[in-house]
Short mmCIF file of C-alpha atoms in Angstrom, two decimals:
data_model
loop_
_atom_site.label_atom_id
_atom_site.label_comp_id
_atom_site.label_asym_id
_atom_site.label_seq_id
_atom_site.Cartn_x
_atom_site.Cartn_y
_atom_site.Cartn_z
CA MET X 1 -19.89 57.46 -38.73
CA THR X 2 -16.97 55.77 -36.92
CA GLN X 3 -14.18 54.45 -39.13
CA HIS X 4 -12.73 51.09 -38.13
CA VAL X 5 -9.02 51.06 -38.98
CA VAL X 6 -6.46 48.26 -38.74
CA ILE X 7 -2.77 49.20 -38.53
CA SER X 8 0.12 46.76 -38.33
CA GLY X 9 3.33 47.82 -36.61
CA LEU X 10 1.67 50.50 -34.49
CA ALA X 11 3.58 50.26 -31.20
CA ASP X 12 6.00 53.04 -32.14
CA GLY X 13 7.05 55.47 -34.87
CA MET X 14 4.77 56.40 -37.75
CA GLY X 15 2.31 53.61 -36.96
CA ARG X 16 1.73 54.77 -33.40
CA ARG X 17 1.36 58.41 -34.37
CA THR X 18 -1.03 57.50 -37.17
CA ALA X 19 -3.15 55.49 -34.73
CA LEU X 20 -3.31 58.38 -32.25
CA LEU X 21 -4.09 60.93 -34.96
CA LEU X 22 -6.90 58.77 -36.34
CA ALA X 23 -8.20 58.21 -32.83
CA ASP X 24 -8.44 61.97 -32.44
CA ARG X 25 -10.55 61.98 -35.62
CA GLY X 26 -12.98 59.48 -34.07
CA ALA X 27 -11.67 56.22 -35.56
CA SER X 28 -11.55 52.97 -33.64
CA ILE X 29 -8.15 51.27 -33.83
CA ALA X 30 -7.14 47.63 -34.15
CA GLY X 31 -3.61 46.48 -34.70
CA PHE X 32 -0.65 44.39 -33.72
CA ASP X 33 3.09 44.57 -33.14
CA VAL X 34 5.85 42.45 -31.62
CA ASP X 35 6.55 45.24 -29.10
CA GLU X 36 4.27 44.35 -26.18
CA THR X 37 5.49 47.24 -24.03
CA GLY X 38 4.70 49.73 -26.78
CA LEU X 39 1.26 48.20 -27.27
CA THR X 40 0.48 48.48 -23.57
CA SER X 41 1.35 52.17 -23.44
CA LEU X 42 -0.58 52.83 -26.67
CA ALA X 43 -3.63 51.09 -25.20
CA GLU X 44 -3.39 53.40 -22.18
CA GLU X 45 -3.31 56.47 -24.45
CA LEU X 46 -6.30 55.25 -26.44
CA ASP X 47 -8.19 54.50 -23.23
CA ALA X 48 -7.52 58.04 -22.06
CA LYS X 49 -9.06 59.32 -25.31
CA GLY X 50 -12.09 57.06 -24.85
CA VAL X 51 -11.32 55.25 -28.11
CA ARG X 52 -12.34 51.66 -28.84
CA HIS X 53 -9.34 49.51 -29.63
CA HIS X 54 -8.14 45.96 -30.12
CA LEU X 55 -4.34 45.63 -29.80
CA VAL X 56 -2.58 42.27 -29.93
CA PRO X 57 1.08 41.23 -29.60
CA LEU X 58 1.69 39.39 -32.86
CA ASP X 59 4.45 38.56 -35.36
CA ILE X 60 3.34 39.26 -38.94
CA ARG X 61 5.03 36.01 -40.03
CA ASP X 62 2.53 34.00 -37.97
CA ARG X 63 -0.18 33.77 -40.60
CA PRO X 64 -2.66 31.68 -38.55
CA ALA X 65 -2.38 34.34 -35.82
CA VAL X 66 -3.07 37.06 -38.40
CA ARG X 67 -6.26 35.26 -39.42
CA THR X 68 -7.28 34.89 -35.76
CA PHE X 69 -6.69 38.62 -35.28
CA ARG X 70 -8.90 39.25 -38.32
CA ASN X 71 -11.65 37.04 -36.94
CA ASP X 72 -11.55 38.69 -33.52
CA THR X 73 -11.57 42.19 -35.03
CA LEU X 74 -14.55 41.45 -37.25
CA ALA X 75 -16.38 39.82 -34.34
CA ARG X 76 -15.97 43.08 -32.39
CA TRP X 77 -16.77 45.56 -35.15
CA GLY X 78 -18.54 43.68 -37.93
CA HIS X 79 -16.37 45.25 -40.63
CA VAL X 80 -13.14 47.14 -41.22
CA ASP X 81 -12.96 50.29 -43.35
CA THR X 82 -9.22 50.59 -43.89
CA VAL X 83 -6.19 48.36 -43.42
CA VAL X 84 -2.75 50.00 -43.17
CA SER X 85 0.23 47.69 -43.64
CA ASN X 86 3.01 49.43 -41.73
CA VAL X 87 5.16 46.51 -40.57
CA GLY X 88 8.65 46.49 -42.02
CA VAL X 89 12.29 45.85 -41.26
CA PRO X 90 15.30 47.74 -42.66
CA PHE X 91 18.27 46.11 -44.38
CA PHE X 92 21.57 47.80 -45.16
CA GLY X 93 24.87 46.60 -46.58
CA PRO X 94 26.80 45.73 -49.73
CA PHE X 95 24.95 43.15 -51.79
CA GLU X 96 28.06 40.99 -52.11
CA GLU X 97 28.20 40.60 -48.34
CA ALA X 98 24.47 40.30 -47.62
CA ASP X 99 23.28 37.49 -45.36
CA LEU X 100 20.69 35.86 -47.62
CA ASP X 101 18.90 34.17 -44.72
CA ALA X 102 18.38 37.60 -43.19
CA ALA X 103 17.33 38.87 -46.62
CA LEU X 104 14.70 36.13 -46.81
CA ARG X 105 13.37 37.27 -43.42
CA ALA X 106 13.11 40.83 -44.76
CA PHE X 107 11.06 39.61 -47.71
CA GLU X 108 8.86 37.53 -45.42
CA ILE X 109 8.07 40.56 -43.26
CA ASN X 110 8.04 43.43 -45.77
CA VAL X 111 6.28 41.71 -48.66
CA ILE X 112 4.54 38.51 -47.56
CA GLY X 113 3.54 40.15 -44.28
CA ALA X 114 1.68 42.88 -46.15
CA ALA X 115 0.15 40.25 -48.42
CA ALA X 116 -1.07 38.19 -45.45
CA LEU X 117 -2.67 41.22 -43.81
CA PHE X 118 -4.41 42.41 -46.98
CA GLN X 119 -5.51 38.89 -47.89
CA ALA X 120 -7.05 38.45 -44.45
CA PHE X 121 -9.33 41.50 -44.66
CA LEU X 122 -9.95 41.71 -48.40
CA PRO X 123 -12.88 39.23 -48.58
CA GLY X 124 -14.99 41.31 -46.20
CA MET X 125 -14.22 44.51 -48.09
CA ARG X 126 -15.04 42.89 -51.42
CA GLU X 127 -18.36 41.61 -50.09
CA ARG X 128 -19.24 45.05 -48.73
CA ARG X 129 -17.93 46.61 -51.96
CA ARG X 130 -16.11 49.15 -49.87
CA GLY X 131 -12.73 49.57 -48.18
CA LYS X 132 -9.15 50.76 -48.48
CA LEU X 133 -5.84 48.89 -48.42
CA VAL X 134 -2.88 51.19 -47.68
CA ALA X 135 0.73 50.00 -47.83
CA VAL X 136 3.63 51.96 -46.34
CA SER X 137 6.34 51.54 -48.93
CA SER X 138 9.38 53.77 -49.47
CA LEU X 139 11.04 56.08 -51.96
CA VAL X 140 13.47 53.21 -52.60
CA GLY X 141 10.51 51.17 -53.85
CA ARG X 142 10.83 53.18 -57.06
CA ILE X 143 14.34 54.63 -56.86
CA PRO X 144 17.00 52.06 -55.86
CA PHE X 145 19.73 53.33 -53.54
CA PRO X 146 23.23 51.84 -53.19
CA PHE X 147 23.82 49.56 -50.20
CA GLU X 148 20.05 49.03 -49.91
CA SER X 149 19.67 46.36 -52.58
CA VAL X 150 17.77 43.93 -50.36
CA TYR X 151 15.55 46.55 -48.71
CA SER X 152 14.90 48.25 -52.03
CA SER X 153 13.97 44.95 -53.67
CA THR X 154 11.41 44.25 -50.92
CA LYS X 155 9.82 47.64 -51.53
CA PHE X 156 9.90 47.21 -55.32
CA ALA X 157 8.09 43.90 -54.76
CA LEU X 158 5.55 45.54 -52.44
CA GLU X 159 4.84 48.29 -54.95
CA GLY X 160 4.41 45.78 -57.77
CA MET X 161 2.05 43.68 -55.67
CA VAL X 162 -0.13 46.64 -54.70
CA GLN X 163 -0.24 48.09 -58.21
CA SER X 164 -1.26 44.71 -59.62
CA LEU X 165 -3.80 44.16 -56.84
CA ARG X 166 -5.44 47.48 -57.69
CA PHE X 167 -6.73 46.14 -61.01
CA GLU X 168 -8.32 43.16 -59.28
CA VAL X 169 -10.10 44.89 -56.40
CA GLU X 170 -11.20 48.31 -57.66
CA PRO X 171 -14.15 46.79 -59.57
CA TYR X 172 -15.42 45.68 -56.12
CA GLY X 173 -15.16 49.16 -54.62
CA VAL X 174 -11.87 48.53 -52.80
CA ARG X 175 -9.23 51.25 -53.17
CA VAL X 176 -5.49 50.77 -52.73
CA ALA X 177 -2.78 53.32 -51.96
CA LEU X 178 0.98 53.45 -51.46
CA ILE X 179 2.79 55.75 -49.02
CA GLU X 180 6.35 56.46 -50.17
CA PRO X 181 8.43 58.24 -47.51
CA ALA X 182 12.15 58.84 -47.91
CA GLN X 183 13.99 59.49 -44.66
CA VAL X 184 11.77 59.91 -41.61
CA ALA X 185 13.27 61.11 -38.32
CA THR X 186 12.79 57.86 -36.40
CA GLY X 187 15.17 55.14 -35.27
CA PHE X 188 13.93 52.77 -38.00
CA ALA X 189 16.83 53.03 -40.46
CA ALA X 190 19.47 53.48 -37.78
CA LYS X 191 18.87 49.90 -36.64
CA ALA X 192 20.32 48.63 -39.90
CA LEU X 193 23.14 51.11 -40.52
CA VAL X 194 25.97 48.79 -39.53
CA LEU X 195 29.12 49.35 -41.55
CA PRO X 196 30.87 46.47 -43.28
CA ALA X 197 34.18 45.29 -41.84
CA LYS X 198 37.10 47.68 -42.34
CA GLY X 199 38.70 45.16 -44.67
CA SER X 200 35.67 45.24 -46.97
CA PRO X 201 36.21 46.82 -50.41
CA TYR X 202 32.95 48.67 -49.79
CA PHE X 203 33.88 50.11 -46.38
CA GLU X 204 34.93 53.60 -47.47
CA ARG X 205 31.95 54.33 -49.74
CA ALA X 206 29.47 52.77 -47.31
CA SER X 207 30.92 54.99 -44.56
CA ARG X 208 30.27 58.09 -46.64
CA PHE X 209 26.75 56.89 -47.41
CA VAL X 210 25.98 56.32 -43.72
CA ALA X 211 27.34 59.71 -42.72
CA ARG X 212 25.22 61.41 -45.36
CA ASP X 213 22.14 59.39 -44.45
CA ARG X 214 22.43 60.36 -40.79
CA GLU X 215 22.77 64.00 -41.83
CA LEU X 216 19.59 63.77 -43.89
CA VAL X 217 17.64 61.94 -41.17
CA ALA X 218 18.53 64.68 -38.68
CA ARG X 219 16.47 67.16 -40.70
CA ALA X 220 14.03 64.74 -42.28
CA THR X 221 10.25 64.57 -42.18
CA THR X 222 9.04 64.02 -38.63
CA PRO X 223 6.94 60.98 -37.71
CA GLU X 224 4.08 63.38 -37.01
CA GLN X 225 4.26 64.81 -40.53
CA ALA X 226 4.37 61.33 -42.06
CA ALA X 227 1.46 60.20 -39.87
CA ALA X 228 -0.60 63.19 -40.98
CA ARG X 229 -0.12 62.13 -44.58
CA ILE X 230 -1.08 58.52 -43.84
CA ALA X 231 -4.13 59.61 -41.86
CA ALA X 232 -5.26 61.85 -44.72
CA VAL X 233 -5.12 58.88 -47.10
CA VAL X 234 -7.05 56.70 -44.63
CA LEU X 235 -9.79 59.31 -44.30
CA ALA X 236 -10.00 60.13 -48.01
CA GLY X 237 -12.96 58.76 -49.92
CA ARG X 238 -11.05 57.96 -53.12
CA PRO X 239 -7.31 58.31 -52.51
CA LYS X 240 -4.93 58.27 -55.45
CA LEU X 241 -2.40 55.45 -55.79
CA PHE X 242 0.92 57.17 -54.96
CA HIS X 243 1.57 59.44 -51.97
CA GLN X 244 4.85 61.04 -50.89
CA VAL X 245 5.27 62.68 -47.50
CA ASP X 246 7.80 65.38 -48.40
CA ARG X 247 8.74 67.58 -51.34
CA ARG X 248 12.19 66.05 -51.76
CA SER X 249 10.68 62.64 -52.46
CA SER X 250 8.33 64.11 -55.05
CA LEU X 251 11.26 65.92 -56.70
CA PHE X 252 13.40 62.77 -56.80
CA LEU X 253 10.57 60.79 -58.37
CA ARG X 254 10.11 63.42 -61.07
CA LEU X 255 13.83 63.42 -61.80
CA ASN X 256 13.83 59.64 -61.88
CA GLN X 257 11.02 59.68 -64.43
CA TYR X 258 12.32 62.32 -66.83
CA LEU X 259 16.12 62.56 -66.60
CA PRO X 260 18.41 60.39 -68.72
CA THR X 261 19.67 57.42 -66.69
CA ARG X 262 23.28 58.63 -66.55
CA VAL X 263 22.26 62.09 -65.30
CA ARG X 264 19.76 60.65 -62.82
CA ASP X 265 22.37 58.30 -61.37
CA ALA X 266 24.91 61.11 -61.03
CA VAL X 267 22.38 63.21 -59.11
CA LEU X 268 21.65 60.32 -56.73
CA LEU X 269 25.31 59.50 -56.07
CA HIS X 270 26.12 63.17 -55.48
CA HIS X 271 23.12 63.55 -53.16
CA MET X 272 24.30 60.62 -51.03
CA GLY X 273 27.93 61.77 -50.96
CA ILE X 274 29.43 58.77 -52.73
CA LYS X 275 30.13 60.09 -56.23
CA ASP X 276 33.80 59.27 -56.97
#
């Protein structure tokens, strides 16, 4: 039986590869992104595979447009089996120097955007007593990293929302899941890795952090590996709540849970090259 899957932010990166992998497994794909060029080329790939799709250029902050997308998708397919919230924006920099208007935009996209997407499709899933809501979060949604206070707080908020939502929807047969990648070898994080001004008191440590982060990304999980993990969760009948995409993330989460705070923090600072 064909699975109908909705994916936000699928024009590039993990979202695109997840869409193509699921298409190869026989799923029909609906989704949206602000990248119209990426959507056009993805549509061509899906056409070549003979896969049904509904791709729309759309900003997740436009909530009426999200509801219209929902209505159009349901009119085409009748129901949706799984919704994957993959839209997100990075945010890097010392908290003291953070542009709070830009921070508000990050919350609007990373947290409220996921909420709007899930809220749009949840009623149909509840009525059918079947469906999955999958949120792409991050390792920093449970382990805060320096210079990522705003980004980390959006992912902490996303994780709290999804974990709370689980109690409300599971009695209606709706499952929820969180994907928690660390570094993935895409250009996502690089967009935000802008160093503070040289006169900033944080410049030297932030420089070391960025250098280390780029080193880790160079040998990080590939988008294909991350997509395979997401696709497995989408296709699972009863996925568990938490999913990492690499062993390092699983190790860090275990250390975060069991080590004393002072030891845990020392490990993190050493790992990122900024332990003084």
